[in-house]
Tab-separated table of C-alpha atoms and ligand atoms in Angstrom:
chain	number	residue	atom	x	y	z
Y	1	UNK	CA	119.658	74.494	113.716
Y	2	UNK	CA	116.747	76.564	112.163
Y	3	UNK	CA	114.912	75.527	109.085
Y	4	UNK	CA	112.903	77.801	107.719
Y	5	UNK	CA	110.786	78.394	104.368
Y	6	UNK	CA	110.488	82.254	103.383
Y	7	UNK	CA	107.654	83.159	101.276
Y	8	UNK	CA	107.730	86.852	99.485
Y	9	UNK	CA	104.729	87.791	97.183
Y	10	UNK	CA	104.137	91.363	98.666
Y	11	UNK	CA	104.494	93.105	94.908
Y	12	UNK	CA	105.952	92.117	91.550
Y	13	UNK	CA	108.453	88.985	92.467
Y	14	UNK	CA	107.352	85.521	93.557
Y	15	UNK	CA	110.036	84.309	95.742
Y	16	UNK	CA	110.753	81.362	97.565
Y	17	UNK	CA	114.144	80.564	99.885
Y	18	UNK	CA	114.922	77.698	102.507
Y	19	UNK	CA	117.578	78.929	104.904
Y	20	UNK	CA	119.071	76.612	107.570
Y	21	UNK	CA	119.973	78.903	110.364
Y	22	UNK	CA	122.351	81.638	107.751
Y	23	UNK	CA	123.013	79.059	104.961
Y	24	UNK	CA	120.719	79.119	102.323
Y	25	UNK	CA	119.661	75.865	101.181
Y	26	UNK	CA	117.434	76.483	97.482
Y	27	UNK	CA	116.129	79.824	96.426
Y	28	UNK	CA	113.362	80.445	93.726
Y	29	UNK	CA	112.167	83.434	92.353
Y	30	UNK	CA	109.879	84.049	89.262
Y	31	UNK	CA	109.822	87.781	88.532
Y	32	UNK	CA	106.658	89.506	86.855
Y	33	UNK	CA	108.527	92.628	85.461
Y	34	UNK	CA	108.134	91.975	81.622
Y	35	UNK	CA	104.432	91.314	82.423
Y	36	UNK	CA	103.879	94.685	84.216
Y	37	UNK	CA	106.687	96.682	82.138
Y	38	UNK	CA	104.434	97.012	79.369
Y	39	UNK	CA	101.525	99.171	81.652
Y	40	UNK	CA	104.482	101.599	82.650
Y	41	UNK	CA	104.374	99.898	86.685
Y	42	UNK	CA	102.897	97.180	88.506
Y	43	UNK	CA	98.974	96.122	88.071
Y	44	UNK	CA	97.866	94.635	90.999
Y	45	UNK	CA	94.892	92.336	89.719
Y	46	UNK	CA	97.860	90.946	87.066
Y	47	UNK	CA	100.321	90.815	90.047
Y	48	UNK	CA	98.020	88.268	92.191
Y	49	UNK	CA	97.073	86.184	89.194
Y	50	UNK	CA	100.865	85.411	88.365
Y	51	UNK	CA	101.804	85.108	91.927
Y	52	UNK	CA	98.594	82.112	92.137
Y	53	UNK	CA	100.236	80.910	88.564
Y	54	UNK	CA	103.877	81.146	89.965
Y	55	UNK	CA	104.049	79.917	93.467
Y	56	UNK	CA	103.204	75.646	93.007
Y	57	UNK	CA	105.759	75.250	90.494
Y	58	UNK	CA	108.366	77.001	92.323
Y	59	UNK	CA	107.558	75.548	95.740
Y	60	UNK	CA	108.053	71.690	94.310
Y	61	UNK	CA	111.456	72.532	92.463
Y	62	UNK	CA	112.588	74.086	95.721
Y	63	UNK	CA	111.871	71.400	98.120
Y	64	UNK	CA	113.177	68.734	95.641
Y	65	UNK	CA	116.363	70.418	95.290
Y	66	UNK	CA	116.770	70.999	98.949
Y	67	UNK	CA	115.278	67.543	99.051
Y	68	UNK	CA	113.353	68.837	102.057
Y	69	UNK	CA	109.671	68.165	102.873
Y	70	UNK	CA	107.524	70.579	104.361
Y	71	UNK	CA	107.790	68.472	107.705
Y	72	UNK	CA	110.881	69.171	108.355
Y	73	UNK	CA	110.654	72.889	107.943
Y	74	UNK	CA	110.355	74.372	111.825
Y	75	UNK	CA	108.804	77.774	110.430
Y	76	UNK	CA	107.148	78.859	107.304
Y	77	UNK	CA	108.285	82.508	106.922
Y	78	UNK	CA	105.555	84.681	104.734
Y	79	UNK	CA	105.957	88.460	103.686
Y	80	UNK	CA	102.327	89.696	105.873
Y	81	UNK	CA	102.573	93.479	104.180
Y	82	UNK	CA	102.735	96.394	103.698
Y	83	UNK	CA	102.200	95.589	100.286
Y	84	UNK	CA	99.467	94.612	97.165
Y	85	UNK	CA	96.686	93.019	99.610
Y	86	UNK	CA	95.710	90.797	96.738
Y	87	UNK	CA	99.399	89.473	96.108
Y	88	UNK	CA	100.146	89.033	99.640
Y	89	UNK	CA	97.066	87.290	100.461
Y	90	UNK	CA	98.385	84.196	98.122
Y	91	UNK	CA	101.100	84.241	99.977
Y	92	UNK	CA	99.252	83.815	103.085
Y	93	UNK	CA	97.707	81.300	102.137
Y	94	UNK	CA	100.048	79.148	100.519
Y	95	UNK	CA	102.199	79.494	104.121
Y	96	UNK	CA	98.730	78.446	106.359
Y	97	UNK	CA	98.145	75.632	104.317
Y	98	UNK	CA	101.734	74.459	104.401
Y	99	UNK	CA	101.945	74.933	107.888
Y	100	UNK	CA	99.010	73.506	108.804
Y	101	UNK	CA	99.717	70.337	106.966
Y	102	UNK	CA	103.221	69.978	108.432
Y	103	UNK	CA	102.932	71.135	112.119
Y	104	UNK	CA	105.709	74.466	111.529
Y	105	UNK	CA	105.332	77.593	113.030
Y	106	UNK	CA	103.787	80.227	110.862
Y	107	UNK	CA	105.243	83.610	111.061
Y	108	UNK	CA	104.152	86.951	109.601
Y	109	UNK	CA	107.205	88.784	108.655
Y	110	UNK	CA	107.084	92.450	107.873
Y	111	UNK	CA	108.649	93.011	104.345
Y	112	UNK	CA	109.721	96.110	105.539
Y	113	UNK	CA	111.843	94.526	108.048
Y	114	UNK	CA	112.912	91.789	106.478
Y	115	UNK	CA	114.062	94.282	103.713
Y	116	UNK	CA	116.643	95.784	106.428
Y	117	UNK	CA	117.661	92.364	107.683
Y	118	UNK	CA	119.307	91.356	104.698
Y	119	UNK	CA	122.833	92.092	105.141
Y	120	UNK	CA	122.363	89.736	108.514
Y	121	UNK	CA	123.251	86.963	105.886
Y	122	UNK	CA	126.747	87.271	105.794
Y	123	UNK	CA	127.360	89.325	109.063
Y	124	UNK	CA	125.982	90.747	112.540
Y	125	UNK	CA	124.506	93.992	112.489
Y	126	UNK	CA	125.869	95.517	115.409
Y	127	UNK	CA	122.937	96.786	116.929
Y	128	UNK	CA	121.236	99.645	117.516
Y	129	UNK	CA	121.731	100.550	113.972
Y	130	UNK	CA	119.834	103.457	111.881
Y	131	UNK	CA	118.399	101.409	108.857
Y	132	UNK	CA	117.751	103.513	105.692
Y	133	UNK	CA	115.069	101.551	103.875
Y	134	UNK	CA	114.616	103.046	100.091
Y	135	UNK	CA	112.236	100.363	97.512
Y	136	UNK	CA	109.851	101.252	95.083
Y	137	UNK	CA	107.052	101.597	97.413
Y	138	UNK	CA	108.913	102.733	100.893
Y	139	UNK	CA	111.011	105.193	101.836
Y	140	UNK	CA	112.011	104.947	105.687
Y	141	UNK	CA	114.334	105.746	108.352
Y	142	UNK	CA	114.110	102.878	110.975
Y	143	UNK	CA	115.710	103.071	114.569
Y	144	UNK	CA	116.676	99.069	114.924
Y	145	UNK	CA	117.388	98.036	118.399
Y	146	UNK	CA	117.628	94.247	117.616
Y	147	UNK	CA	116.785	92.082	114.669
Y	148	UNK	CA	113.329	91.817	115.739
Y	149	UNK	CA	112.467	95.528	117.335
Y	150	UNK	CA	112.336	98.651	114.836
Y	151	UNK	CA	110.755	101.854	115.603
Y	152	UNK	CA	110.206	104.118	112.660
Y	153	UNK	CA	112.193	107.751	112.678
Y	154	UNK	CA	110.833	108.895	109.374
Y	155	UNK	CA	109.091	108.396	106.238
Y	156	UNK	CA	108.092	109.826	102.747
Y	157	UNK	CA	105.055	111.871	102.573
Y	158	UNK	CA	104.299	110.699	98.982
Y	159	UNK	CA	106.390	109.222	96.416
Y	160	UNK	CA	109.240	106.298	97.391
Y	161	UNK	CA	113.133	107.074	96.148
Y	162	UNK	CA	112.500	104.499	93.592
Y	163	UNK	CA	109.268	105.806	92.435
Y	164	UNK	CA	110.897	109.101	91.722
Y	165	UNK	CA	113.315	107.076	89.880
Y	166	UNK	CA	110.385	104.740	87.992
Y	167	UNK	CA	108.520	107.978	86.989
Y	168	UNK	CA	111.681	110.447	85.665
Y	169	UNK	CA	112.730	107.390	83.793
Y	170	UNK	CA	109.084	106.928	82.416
Y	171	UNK	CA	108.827	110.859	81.233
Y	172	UNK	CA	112.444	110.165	79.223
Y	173	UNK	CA	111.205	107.140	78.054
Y	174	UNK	CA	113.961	104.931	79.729
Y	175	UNK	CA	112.650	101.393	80.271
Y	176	UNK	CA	110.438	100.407	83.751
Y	177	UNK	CA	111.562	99.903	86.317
Y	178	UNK	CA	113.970	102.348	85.882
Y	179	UNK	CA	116.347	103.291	89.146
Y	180	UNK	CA	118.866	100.289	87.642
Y	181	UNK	CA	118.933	102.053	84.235
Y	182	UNK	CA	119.028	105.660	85.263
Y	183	UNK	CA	121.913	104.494	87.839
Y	184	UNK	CA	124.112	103.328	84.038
Y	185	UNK	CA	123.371	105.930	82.461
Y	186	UNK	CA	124.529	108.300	85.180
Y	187	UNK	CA	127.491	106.298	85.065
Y	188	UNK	CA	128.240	107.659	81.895
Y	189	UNK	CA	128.578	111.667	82.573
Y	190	UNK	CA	129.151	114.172	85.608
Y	191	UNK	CA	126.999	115.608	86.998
Y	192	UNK	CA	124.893	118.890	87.360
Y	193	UNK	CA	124.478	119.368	90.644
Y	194	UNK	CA	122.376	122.505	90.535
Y	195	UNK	CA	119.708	121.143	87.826
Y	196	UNK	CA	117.558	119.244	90.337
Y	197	UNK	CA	116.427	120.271	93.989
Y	198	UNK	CA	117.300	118.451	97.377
Y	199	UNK	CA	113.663	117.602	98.174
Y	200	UNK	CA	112.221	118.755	101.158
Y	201	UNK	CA	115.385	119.260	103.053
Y	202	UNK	CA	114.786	122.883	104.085
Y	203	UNK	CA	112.785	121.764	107.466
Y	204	UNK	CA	113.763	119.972	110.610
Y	205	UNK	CA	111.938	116.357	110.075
Y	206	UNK	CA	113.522	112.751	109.156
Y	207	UNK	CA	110.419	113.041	106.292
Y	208	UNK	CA	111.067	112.813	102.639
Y	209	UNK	CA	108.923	113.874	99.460
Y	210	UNK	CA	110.020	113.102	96.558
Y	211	UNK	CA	107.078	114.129	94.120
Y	212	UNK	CA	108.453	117.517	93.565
Y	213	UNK	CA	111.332	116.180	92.421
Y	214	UNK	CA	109.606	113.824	89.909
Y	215	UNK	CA	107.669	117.288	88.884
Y	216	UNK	CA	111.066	118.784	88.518
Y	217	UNK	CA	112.318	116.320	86.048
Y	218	UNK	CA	108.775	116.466	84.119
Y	219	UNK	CA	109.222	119.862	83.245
Y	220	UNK	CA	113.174	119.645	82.594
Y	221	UNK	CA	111.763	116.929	79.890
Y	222	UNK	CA	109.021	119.419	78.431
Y	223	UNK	CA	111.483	122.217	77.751
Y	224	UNK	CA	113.856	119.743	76.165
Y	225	UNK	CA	111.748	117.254	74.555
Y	226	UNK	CA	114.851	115.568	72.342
Y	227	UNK	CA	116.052	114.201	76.096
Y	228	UNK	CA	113.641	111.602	75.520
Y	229	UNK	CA	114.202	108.273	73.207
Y	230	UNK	CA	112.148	108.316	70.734
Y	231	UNK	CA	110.862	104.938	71.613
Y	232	UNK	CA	109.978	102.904	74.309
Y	233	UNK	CA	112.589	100.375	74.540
Y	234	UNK	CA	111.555	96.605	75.433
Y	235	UNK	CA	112.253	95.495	78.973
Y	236	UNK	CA	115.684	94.253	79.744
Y	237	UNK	CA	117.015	95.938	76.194
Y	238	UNK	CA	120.315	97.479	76.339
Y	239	UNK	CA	120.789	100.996	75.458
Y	240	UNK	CA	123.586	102.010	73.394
Y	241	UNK	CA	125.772	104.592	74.894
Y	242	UNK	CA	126.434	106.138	71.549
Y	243	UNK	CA	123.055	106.046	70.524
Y	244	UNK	CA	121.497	107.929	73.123
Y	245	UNK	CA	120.345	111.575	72.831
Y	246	UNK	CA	123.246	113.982	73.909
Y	247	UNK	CA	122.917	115.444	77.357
Y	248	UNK	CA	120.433	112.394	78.402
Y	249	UNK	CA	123.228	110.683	80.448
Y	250	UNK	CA	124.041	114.315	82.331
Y	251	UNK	CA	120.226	114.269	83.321
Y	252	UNK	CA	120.163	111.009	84.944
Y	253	UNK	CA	123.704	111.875	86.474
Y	254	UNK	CA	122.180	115.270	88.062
Y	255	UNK	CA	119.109	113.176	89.034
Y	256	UNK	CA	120.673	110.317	90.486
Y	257	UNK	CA	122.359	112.807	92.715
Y	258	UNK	CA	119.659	114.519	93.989
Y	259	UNK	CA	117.764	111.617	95.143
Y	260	UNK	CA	121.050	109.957	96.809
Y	261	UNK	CA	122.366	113.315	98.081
Y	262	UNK	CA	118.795	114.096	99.522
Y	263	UNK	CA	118.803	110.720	101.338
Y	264	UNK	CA	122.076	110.857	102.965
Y	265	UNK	CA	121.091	114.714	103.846
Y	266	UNK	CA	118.406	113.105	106.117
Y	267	UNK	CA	120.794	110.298	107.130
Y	268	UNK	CA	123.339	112.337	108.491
Y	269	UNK	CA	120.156	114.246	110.479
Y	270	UNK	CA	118.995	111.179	111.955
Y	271	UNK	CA	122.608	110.218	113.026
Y	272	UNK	CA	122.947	113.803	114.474
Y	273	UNK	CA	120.064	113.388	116.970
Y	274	UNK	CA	118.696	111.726	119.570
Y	275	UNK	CA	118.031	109.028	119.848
Y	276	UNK	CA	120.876	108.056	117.468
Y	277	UNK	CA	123.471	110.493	118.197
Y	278	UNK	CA	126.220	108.440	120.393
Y	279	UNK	CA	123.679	105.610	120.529
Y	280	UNK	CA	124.123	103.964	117.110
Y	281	UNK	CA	126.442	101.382	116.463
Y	282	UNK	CA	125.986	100.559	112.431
Y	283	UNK	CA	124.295	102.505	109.705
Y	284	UNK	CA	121.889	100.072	107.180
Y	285	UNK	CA	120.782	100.624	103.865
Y	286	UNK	CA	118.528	98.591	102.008
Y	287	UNK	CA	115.503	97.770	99.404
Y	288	UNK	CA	115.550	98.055	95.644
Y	289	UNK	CA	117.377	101.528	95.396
Y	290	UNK	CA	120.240	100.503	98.183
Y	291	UNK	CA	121.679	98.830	95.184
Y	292	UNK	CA	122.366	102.499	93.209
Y	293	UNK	CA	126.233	102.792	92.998
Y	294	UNK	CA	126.092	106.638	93.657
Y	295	UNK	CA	124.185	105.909	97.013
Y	296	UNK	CA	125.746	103.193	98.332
Y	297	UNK	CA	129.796	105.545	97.568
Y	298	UNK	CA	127.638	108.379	99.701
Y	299	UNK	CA	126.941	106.192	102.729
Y	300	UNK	CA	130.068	104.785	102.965
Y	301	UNK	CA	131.297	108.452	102.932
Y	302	UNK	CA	128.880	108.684	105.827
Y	303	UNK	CA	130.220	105.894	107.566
Y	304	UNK	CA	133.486	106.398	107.391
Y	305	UNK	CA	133.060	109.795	108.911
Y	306	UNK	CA	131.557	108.652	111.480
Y	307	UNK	CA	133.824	105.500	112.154
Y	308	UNK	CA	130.559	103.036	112.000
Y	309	UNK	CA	130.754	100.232	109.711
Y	310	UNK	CA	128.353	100.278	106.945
Y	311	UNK	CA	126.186	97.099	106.125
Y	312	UNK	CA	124.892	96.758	102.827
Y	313	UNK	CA	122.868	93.463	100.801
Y	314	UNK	CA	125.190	92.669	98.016
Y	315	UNK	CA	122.470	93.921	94.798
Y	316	UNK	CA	120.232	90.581	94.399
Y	317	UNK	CA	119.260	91.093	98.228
Y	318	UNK	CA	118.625	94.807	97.776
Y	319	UNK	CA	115.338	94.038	95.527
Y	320	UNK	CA	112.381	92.019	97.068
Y	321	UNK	CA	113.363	88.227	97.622
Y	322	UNK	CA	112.771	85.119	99.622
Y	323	UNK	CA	116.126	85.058	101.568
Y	324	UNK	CA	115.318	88.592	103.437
Y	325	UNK	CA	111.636	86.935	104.384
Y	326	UNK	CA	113.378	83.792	105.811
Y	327	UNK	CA	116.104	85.244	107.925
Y	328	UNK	CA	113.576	87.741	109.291
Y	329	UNK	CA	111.380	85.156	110.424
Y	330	UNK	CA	114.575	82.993	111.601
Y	331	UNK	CA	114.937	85.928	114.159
Y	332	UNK	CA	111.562	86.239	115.508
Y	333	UNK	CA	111.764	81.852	115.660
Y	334	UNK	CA	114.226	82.389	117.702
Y	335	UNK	CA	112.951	85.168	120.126
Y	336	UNK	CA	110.124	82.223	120.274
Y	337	UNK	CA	107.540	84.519	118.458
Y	338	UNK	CA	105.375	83.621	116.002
Y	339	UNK	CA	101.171	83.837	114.440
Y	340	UNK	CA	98.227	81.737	114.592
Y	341	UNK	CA	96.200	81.030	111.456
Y	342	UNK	CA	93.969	83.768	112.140
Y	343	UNK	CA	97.141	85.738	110.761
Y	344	UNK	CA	96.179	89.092	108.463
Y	345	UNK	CA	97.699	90.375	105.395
Y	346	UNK	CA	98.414	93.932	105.812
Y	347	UNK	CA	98.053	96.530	103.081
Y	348	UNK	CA	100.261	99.674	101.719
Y	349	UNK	CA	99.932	102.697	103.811
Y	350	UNK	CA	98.547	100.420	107.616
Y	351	UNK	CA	101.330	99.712	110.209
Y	352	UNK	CA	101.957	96.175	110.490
Y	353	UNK	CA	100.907	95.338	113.945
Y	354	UNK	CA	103.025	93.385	116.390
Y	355	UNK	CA	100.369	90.939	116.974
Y	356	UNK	CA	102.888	87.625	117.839
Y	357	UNK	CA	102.219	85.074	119.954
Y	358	UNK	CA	104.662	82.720	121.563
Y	359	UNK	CA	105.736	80.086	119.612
Y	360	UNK	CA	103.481	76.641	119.829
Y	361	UNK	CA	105.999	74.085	121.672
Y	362	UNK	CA	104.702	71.570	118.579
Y	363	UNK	CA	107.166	73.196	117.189
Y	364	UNK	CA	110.343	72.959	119.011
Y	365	UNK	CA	113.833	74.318	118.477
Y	366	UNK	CA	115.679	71.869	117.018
D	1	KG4	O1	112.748	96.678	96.957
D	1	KG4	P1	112.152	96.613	95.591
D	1	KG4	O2	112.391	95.388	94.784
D	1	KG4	O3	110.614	96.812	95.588
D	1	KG4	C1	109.795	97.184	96.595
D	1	KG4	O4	109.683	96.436	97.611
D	1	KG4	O5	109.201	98.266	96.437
D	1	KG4	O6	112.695	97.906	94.831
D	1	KG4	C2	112.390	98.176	93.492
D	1	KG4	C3	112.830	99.610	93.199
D	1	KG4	C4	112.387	100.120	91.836
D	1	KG4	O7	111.800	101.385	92.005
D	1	KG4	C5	113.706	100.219	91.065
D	1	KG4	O8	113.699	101.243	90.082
D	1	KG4	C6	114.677	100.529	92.174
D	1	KG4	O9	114.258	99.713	93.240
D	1	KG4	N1	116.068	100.196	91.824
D	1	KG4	C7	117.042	101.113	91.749
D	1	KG4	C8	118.226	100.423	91.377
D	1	KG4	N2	117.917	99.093	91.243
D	1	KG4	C9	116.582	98.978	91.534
D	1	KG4	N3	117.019	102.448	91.957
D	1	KG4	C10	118.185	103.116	91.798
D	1	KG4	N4	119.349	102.531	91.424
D	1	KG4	C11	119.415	101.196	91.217
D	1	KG4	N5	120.577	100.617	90.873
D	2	ZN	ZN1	110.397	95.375	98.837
């Protein structure tokens, strides 16, 4: 049996989770949206201050409800980037301290990773898989040979699926973030499929760009300025169906499907050449945006196709959490890899390097 701590403070969430082998023990999580909702997106400086504020507080409720101490945890588990280098550096450092003090292995996880190891909670991913991996700040297609070896396919050249969300939701005044919101309201009408482009399909790359797109919806918003609510609405509020602004819930439809159609477009590439075709034996989605209800009915379309089973987080593991950080670093435990405390944070935009080191034996497998 595996105990392990997983520490996630790579953007907007504080998250804690204690996982014993795939049973999770206590999770935490303190999110940071109202805080950054009213600057329109996340503000880093902000971000690291809360995440300092945050992390103490949570930590003691979580090991007193798990009634665990931190020497009995076998690895501390800590989000190492991509991500806010400020945030992630608490992070860091909360996980040296804790595993300096109580003789676990420490282990930089990649959030990216541990983003597409979430549906490993509740069942195998039969391996190789193609991962899809579509957050606020990522977009990726990831070759995964095992739970702890992933070789990048493709990637977006600017914006992230859910930043073209966040942004066409900002310039029709929908709340931040906004992918969960413009997912309800598309919900609530069919359809266009000819108002918005598939981005930066015409080509013969697993790439995405998504900016145009965003650009796209800008202008759509210009020529019709009563698409937009009048008002900024406070975080969390719930919009009224029959108070919105006619044709606003058509937009979001033909927008949702643009984004999701675009990203199963490049799917369907990936899965149609080497070194997936025939190889592959699940498809993956995950991140903040695998939780959109039109994208996730596309992929099982996908699947089913293609007779692979489809392996999805239910919606609470699709957005950034501790659980994803702990079962990634439960893996590389038990391929008997982990860091020293010279251990670096990684920022947005620098690969994460694959800089383990076997596992100290003060820390044996229990
Ligand atoms: O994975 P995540 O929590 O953050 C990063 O690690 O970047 O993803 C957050 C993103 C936001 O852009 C948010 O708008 C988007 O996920 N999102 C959605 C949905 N729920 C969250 N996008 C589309 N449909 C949703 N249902
Ligand atoms: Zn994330």
């Amino acid at each position: 049996m595996t105990l392990v701590l997983g520490i996630e403070t790579s953007c907007d969430e504080t998250a804690l989770a204690l996982l014993r082998d795939r049973t999770v023990l206590a999770e935490a999580m303190a999110s940071q949206v109202d805080a950054h909702a009213l600057f329109g997106g996340v503000v880093p400086e902000l971000a690291s201050r809360e995440h300092l504020r945050c992390l103490g507080p949570l930590l003691d409720g979580l090991l007193a409800r798990a009634g665990v101490s931190p020497r009995d945890l076998d690895a501390v588990a800590v989000a190492r980037g991509p991500g806010l280098l400020g945030s992630l550096l608490v992070g860091l450092s909360l996980a040296k301290g804790l595993a300096l003090a109580g003789g676990a292995a420490l282990i930089g996880v990649n959030h990216l990773e541990a983003h597409l190891l979430a549906p490993a909670l509740d069942a195998d991913i039969p391996f190789p898989a193609l991962g899809l991996l579509v957050s606020g700040g990522h977009t990726q297609l990831v070759r995964m040979r095992s739970a702890t070896d992933f070789e990048t396919l493709g990637r977006t050249l600017d914006d992230a699926a859910g930043e073209a969300f966040d942004k066409a939701a900002k310039s029709l005044n929908l709340p931040y973030p906004g992918g969960r919101v413009m997912d309800e309201l598309a919900g609530l009408a069919e359809p266009d499929p000819d108002l918005f482009p598939r981005a930066y399909v015409a080509n013969d790359n697993l790439d995405f760009s998504f900016s145009g797109l965003k650009t796209a919806m800008a202008q759509y918003v210009a020529a019709h300025p009563s698409l937009r609510l009048p008002t900024l609405p406070t975080p969390g509020a719930l919009l009224d169906p029959a108070l919105l602004p006619p044709g606003l819930a058509r937009v979001c439809a033909s927008y949702n499907l643009a984004v999701a159609d675009t990203l199963r477009i490049k799917v369907e590439r990936a899965l149609d050449r080497p070194p997936c075709r025939g190889e592959v034996r699940s498809l993956v989605a995950a991140g903040g945006v695998a939780a959109n209800s039109l994208l996730r009915r596309l992929l099982a379309g996908v699947a089913e196709r293609r007779g692979l089973p489809l392996l999805l987080p239910p919606p609470r593991l699709c957005t950034d959490n501790g659980v994803m950080v702990a079962l990634a670093g439960t893996f590389l435990y038990r391929a008997g890899l982990a860091h020293g405390l010279d251990l670096e944070a990684v920022p947005r935009g620098r690969t994460v390097p694959r800089d383990f080191r076997p596992r100290e034996p003060h820390a044996p497998e229990r």
